[in-house]
Amino acid sequence: MTEQRRVIARVLSDATDHPDVETVYERASAIDKRIGLATVYRTLRLFEEASILERHDFGDGRARYEEAPDEHHDHLIDVQSGRVIEFKNAAIEALQTKVAEELGFRLVDHRLELYGVPLGDAAPSSRHPKG
């Protein structure tokens, strides 16, 4: 692995958010000015193909990335701020397995994304990132 890829890997490992390509580029190039945007794109694609990284589309028009998690988790996206909250819920996991079984399937994978607005907001947003 090249030194530039190591820097990009470290940026992703240190991320507490789900950065897009431009954010990864900004963080990586702040560490090593030789890192170009094309290098970031190629490296993210390589890491994704190697299952080191997961790409998400949270409906904001930008691919967002996170390290492939050791344990499964789901996401709640605040449609007003774009903030992504990771969560685990045993009841939801059990329900998904049950639904798959009722339909004659063994669940092997899934992805759950919830979209919402904070409860303190007076009126829910009519904007939904998926359509």
PDB file of C-alpha atoms in Angstrom:
ATOM      1  CA  MET A   1       0.000   0.000   0.000  1.00  0.00           C
ATOM      2  CA  THR A   2       1.314   3.445  -0.911  1.00  0.00           C
ATOM      3  CA  GLU A   3       1.884   6.134   1.684  1.00  0.00           C
ATOM      4  CA  GLN A   4      -0.964   8.173   0.172  1.00  0.00           C
ATOM      5  CA  ARG A   5      -3.357   5.240   0.590  1.00  0.00           C
ATOM      6  CA  ARG A   6      -2.171   4.845   4.183  1.00  0.00           C
ATOM      7  CA  VAL A   7      -3.043   8.491   4.845  1.00  0.00           C
ATOM      8  CA  ILE A   8      -6.501   8.030   3.302  1.00  0.00           C
ATOM      9  CA  ALA A   9      -7.021   4.856   5.343  1.00  0.00           C
ATOM     10  CA  ARG A  10      -6.039   6.724   8.515  1.00  0.00           C
ATOM     11  CA  VAL A  11      -8.428   9.585   7.681  1.00  0.00           C
ATOM     12  CA  LEU A  12     -11.264   7.075   7.306  1.00  0.00           C
ATOM     13  CA  SER A  13     -10.272   5.207  10.449  1.00  0.00           C
ATOM     14  CA  ASP A  14     -10.227   8.440  12.464  1.00  0.00           C
ATOM     15  CA  ALA A  15     -13.556   9.682  11.071  1.00  0.00           C
ATOM     16  CA  THR A  16     -16.419   9.905  13.556  1.00  0.00           C
ATOM     17  CA  ASP A  17     -18.827  10.902  10.795  1.00  0.00           C
ATOM     18  CA  HIS A  18     -19.659   9.469   7.364  1.00  0.00           C
ATOM     19  CA  PRO A  19     -17.510  11.683   5.105  1.00  0.00           C
ATOM     20  CA  ASP A  20     -18.032  12.146   1.387  1.00  0.00           C
ATOM     21  CA  VAL A  21     -15.190  12.074  -1.157  1.00  0.00           C
ATOM     22  CA  GLU A  22     -14.514  15.799  -0.916  1.00  0.00           C
ATOM     23  CA  THR A  23     -14.296  15.672   2.881  1.00  0.00           C
ATOM     24  CA  VAL A  24     -11.905  12.706   2.753  1.00  0.00           C
ATOM     25  CA  TYR A  25      -9.834  14.634   0.199  1.00  0.00           C
ATOM     26  CA  GLU A  26      -9.735  17.776   2.381  1.00  0.00           C
ATOM     27  CA  ARG A  27      -8.659  15.796   5.445  1.00  0.00           C
ATOM     28  CA  ALA A  28      -6.091  13.691   3.585  1.00  0.00           C
ATOM     29  CA  SER A  29      -4.548  16.582   1.646  1.00  0.00           C
ATOM     30  CA  ALA A  30      -4.186  18.520   4.909  1.00  0.00           C
ATOM     31  CA  ILE A  31      -1.870  15.703   6.024  1.00  0.00           C
ATOM     32  CA  ASP A  32      -0.131  15.161   2.674  1.00  0.00           C
ATOM     33  CA  LYS A  33      -0.404  17.918   0.051  1.00  0.00           C
ATOM     34  CA  ARG A  34       0.576  15.452  -2.706  1.00  0.00           C
ATOM     35  CA  ILE A  35      -2.756  13.617  -2.411  1.00  0.00           C
ATOM     36  CA  GLY A  36      -5.063  14.537  -5.274  1.00  0.00           C
ATOM     37  CA  LEU A  37      -8.806  14.131  -5.609  1.00  0.00           C
ATOM     38  CA  ALA A  38      -8.359  11.421  -8.256  1.00  0.00           C
ATOM     39  CA  THR A  39      -6.210   9.422  -5.815  1.00  0.00           C
ATOM     40  CA  VAL A  40      -8.947   9.664  -3.197  1.00  0.00           C
ATOM     41  CA  TYR A  41     -11.595   8.468  -5.673  1.00  0.00           C
ATOM     42  CA  ARG A  42      -9.427   5.526  -6.792  1.00  0.00           C
ATOM     43  CA  THR A  43      -8.510   4.583  -3.226  1.00  0.00           C
ATOM     44  CA  LEU A  44     -12.105   4.715  -1.967  1.00  0.00           C
ATOM     45  CA  ARG A  45     -13.220   2.524  -4.883  1.00  0.00           C
ATOM     46  CA  LEU A  46     -10.380   0.071  -4.164  1.00  0.00           C
ATOM     47  CA  PHE A  47     -11.228  -0.062  -0.437  1.00  0.00           C
ATOM     48  CA  GLU A  48     -14.907  -0.560  -1.244  1.00  0.00           C
ATOM     49  CA  GLU A  49     -14.126  -3.419  -3.659  1.00  0.00           C
ATOM     50  CA  ALA A  50     -11.943  -5.016  -0.950  1.00  0.00           C
ATOM     51  CA  SER A  51     -14.836  -4.716   1.573  1.00  0.00           C
ATOM     52  CA  ILE A  52     -12.714  -2.478   3.796  1.00  0.00           C
ATOM     53  CA  LEU A  53     -15.161   0.348   3.315  1.00  0.00           C
ATOM     54  CA  GLU A  54     -18.916   0.728   2.919  1.00  0.00           C
ATOM     55  CA  ARG A  55     -20.475   3.319   0.647  1.00  0.00           C
ATOM     56  CA  HIS A  56     -23.833   4.804   1.586  1.00  0.00           C
ATOM     57  CA  ASP A  57     -26.328   6.974  -0.234  1.00  0.00           C
ATOM     58  CA  PHE A  58     -28.256   8.885   2.405  1.00  0.00           C
ATOM     59  CA  GLY A  59     -30.286  10.766  -0.184  1.00  0.00           C
ATOM     60  CA  ASP A  60     -28.244  13.961  -0.218  1.00  0.00           C
ATOM     61  CA  GLY A  61     -26.666  13.310  -3.611  1.00  0.00           C
ATOM     62  CA  ARG A  62     -23.256  12.441  -2.164  1.00  0.00           C
ATOM     63  CA  ALA A  63     -21.742   9.017  -1.628  1.00  0.00           C
ATOM     64  CA  ARG A  64     -20.752   8.785   2.029  1.00  0.00           C
ATOM     65  CA  TYR A  65     -18.245   6.332   3.478  1.00  0.00           C
ATOM     66  CA  GLU A  66     -17.472   4.446   6.652  1.00  0.00           C
ATOM     67  CA  GLU A  67     -15.130   1.636   7.568  1.00  0.00           C
ATOM     68  CA  ALA A  68     -16.798  -1.739   7.181  1.00  0.00           C
ATOM     69  CA  PRO A  69     -18.191  -2.264  10.674  1.00  0.00           C
ATOM     70  CA  ASP A  70     -17.229  -5.206  12.856  1.00  0.00           C
ATOM     71  CA  GLU A  71     -20.824  -5.370  14.053  1.00  0.00           C
ATOM     72  CA  HIS A  72     -23.976  -4.595  12.116  1.00  0.00           C
ATOM     73  CA  HIS A  73     -25.692  -1.274  12.757  1.00  0.00           C
ATOM     74  CA  ASP A  74     -28.381   0.806  11.090  1.00  0.00           C
ATOM     75  CA  HIS A  75     -28.657   4.533  10.413  1.00  0.00           C
ATOM     76  CA  LEU A  76     -31.055   7.355  11.260  1.00  0.00           C
ATOM     77  CA  ILE A  77     -30.578  10.417   9.070  1.00  0.00           C
ATOM     78  CA  ASP A  78     -31.748  13.870  10.179  1.00  0.00           C
ATOM     79  CA  VAL A  79     -33.121  15.243   6.889  1.00  0.00           C
ATOM     80  CA  GLN A  80     -32.747  18.820   8.085  1.00  0.00           C
ATOM     81  CA  SER A  81     -29.110  18.782   9.189  1.00  0.00           C
ATOM     82  CA  GLY A  82     -27.833  15.705   7.340  1.00  0.00           C
ATOM     83  CA  ARG A  83     -26.501  14.271  10.608  1.00  0.00           C
ATOM     84  CA  VAL A  84     -26.206  10.471  10.576  1.00  0.00           C
ATOM     85  CA  ILE A  85     -26.842   8.549  13.785  1.00  0.00           C
ATOM     86  CA  GLU A  86     -25.784   4.914  14.038  1.00  0.00           C
ATOM     87  CA  PHE A  87     -27.927   2.609  16.158  1.00  0.00           C
ATOM     88  CA  LYS A  88     -28.571  -1.018  17.024  1.00  0.00           C
ATOM     89  CA  ASN A  89     -31.986  -2.411  17.920  1.00  0.00           C
ATOM     90  CA  ALA A  90     -32.502  -6.102  18.691  1.00  0.00           C
ATOM     91  CA  ALA A  91     -36.282  -5.900  18.142  1.00  0.00           C
ATOM     92  CA  ILE A  92     -35.844  -4.513  14.614  1.00  0.00           C
ATOM     93  CA  GLU A  93     -33.254  -7.184  13.808  1.00  0.00           C
ATOM     94  CA  ALA A  94     -35.578  -9.937  15.042  1.00  0.00           C
ATOM     95  CA  LEU A  95     -38.524  -8.511  13.080  1.00  0.00           C
ATOM     96  CA  GLN A  96     -36.531  -8.404   9.840  1.00  0.00           C
ATOM     97  CA  THR A  97     -35.496 -12.036  10.291  1.00  0.00           C
ATOM     98  CA  LYS A  98     -39.098 -13.002  11.045  1.00  0.00           C
ATOM     99  CA  VAL A  99     -40.437 -11.196   7.954  1.00  0.00           C
ATOM    100  CA  ALA A 100     -37.873 -12.897   5.729  1.00  0.00           C
ATOM    101  CA  GLU A 101     -38.759 -16.308   7.182  1.00  0.00           C
ATOM    102  CA  GLU A 102     -42.491 -15.669   6.753  1.00  0.00           C
ATOM    103  CA  LEU A 103     -41.802 -14.933   3.100  1.00  0.00           C
ATOM    104  CA  GLY A 104     -39.771 -18.122   2.760  1.00  0.00           C
ATOM    105  CA  PHE A 105     -36.278 -16.655   2.976  1.00  0.00           C
ATOM    106  CA  ARG A 106     -33.247 -16.822   5.221  1.00  0.00           C
ATOM    107  CA  LEU A 107     -31.996 -13.277   5.726  1.00  0.00           C
ATOM    108  CA  VAL A 108     -28.315 -12.998   4.787  1.00  0.00           C
ATOM    109  CA  ASP A 109     -27.889  -9.229   4.797  1.00  0.00           C
ATOM    110  CA  HIS A 110     -29.812  -5.997   4.981  1.00  0.00           C
ATOM    111  CA  ARG A 111     -29.455  -2.252   5.241  1.00  0.00           C
ATOM    112  CA  LEU A 112     -31.860  -0.069   7.181  1.00  0.00           C
ATOM    113  CA  GLU A 113     -31.932   3.704   6.901  1.00  0.00           C
ATOM    114  CA  LEU A 114     -34.500   5.780   8.739  1.00  0.00           C
ATOM    115  CA  TYR A 115     -35.090   9.421   7.771  1.00  0.00           C
ATOM    116  CA  GLY A 116     -36.554  11.891  10.235  1.00  0.00           C
ATOM    117  CA  VAL A 117     -36.613  15.295  11.857  1.00  0.00           C
ATOM    118  CA  PRO A 118     -36.031  16.051  15.531  1.00  0.00           C
ATOM    119  CA  LEU A 119     -39.223  15.824  17.593  1.00  0.00           C
ATOM    120  CA  GLY A 120     -38.814  19.413  18.794  1.00  0.00           C
ATOM    121  CA  ASP A 121     -39.504  20.764  15.295  1.00  0.00           C
ATOM    122  CA  ALA A 122     -42.981  22.218  14.840  1.00  0.00           C
ATOM    123  CA  ALA A 123     -43.722  20.836  11.385  1.00  0.00           C
ATOM    124  CA  PRO A 124     -42.135  17.798   9.781  1.00  0.00           C
ATOM    125  CA  SER A 125     -40.260  18.500   6.593  1.00  0.00           C
ATOM    126  CA  SER A 126     -42.066  17.512   3.432  1.00  0.00           C
ATOM    127  CA  ARG A 127     -38.679  16.902   1.821  1.00  0.00           C
ATOM    128  CA  HIS A 128     -37.728  13.257   1.719  1.00  0.00           C
ATOM    129  CA  PRO A 129     -34.257  12.483   0.409  1.00  0.00           C
ATOM    130  CA  LYS A 130     -35.339   9.312  -1.391  1.00  0.00           C
ATOM    131  CA  GLY A 131     -38.040  10.915  -3.487  1.00  0.00           C
TER     132      GLY A 131
END
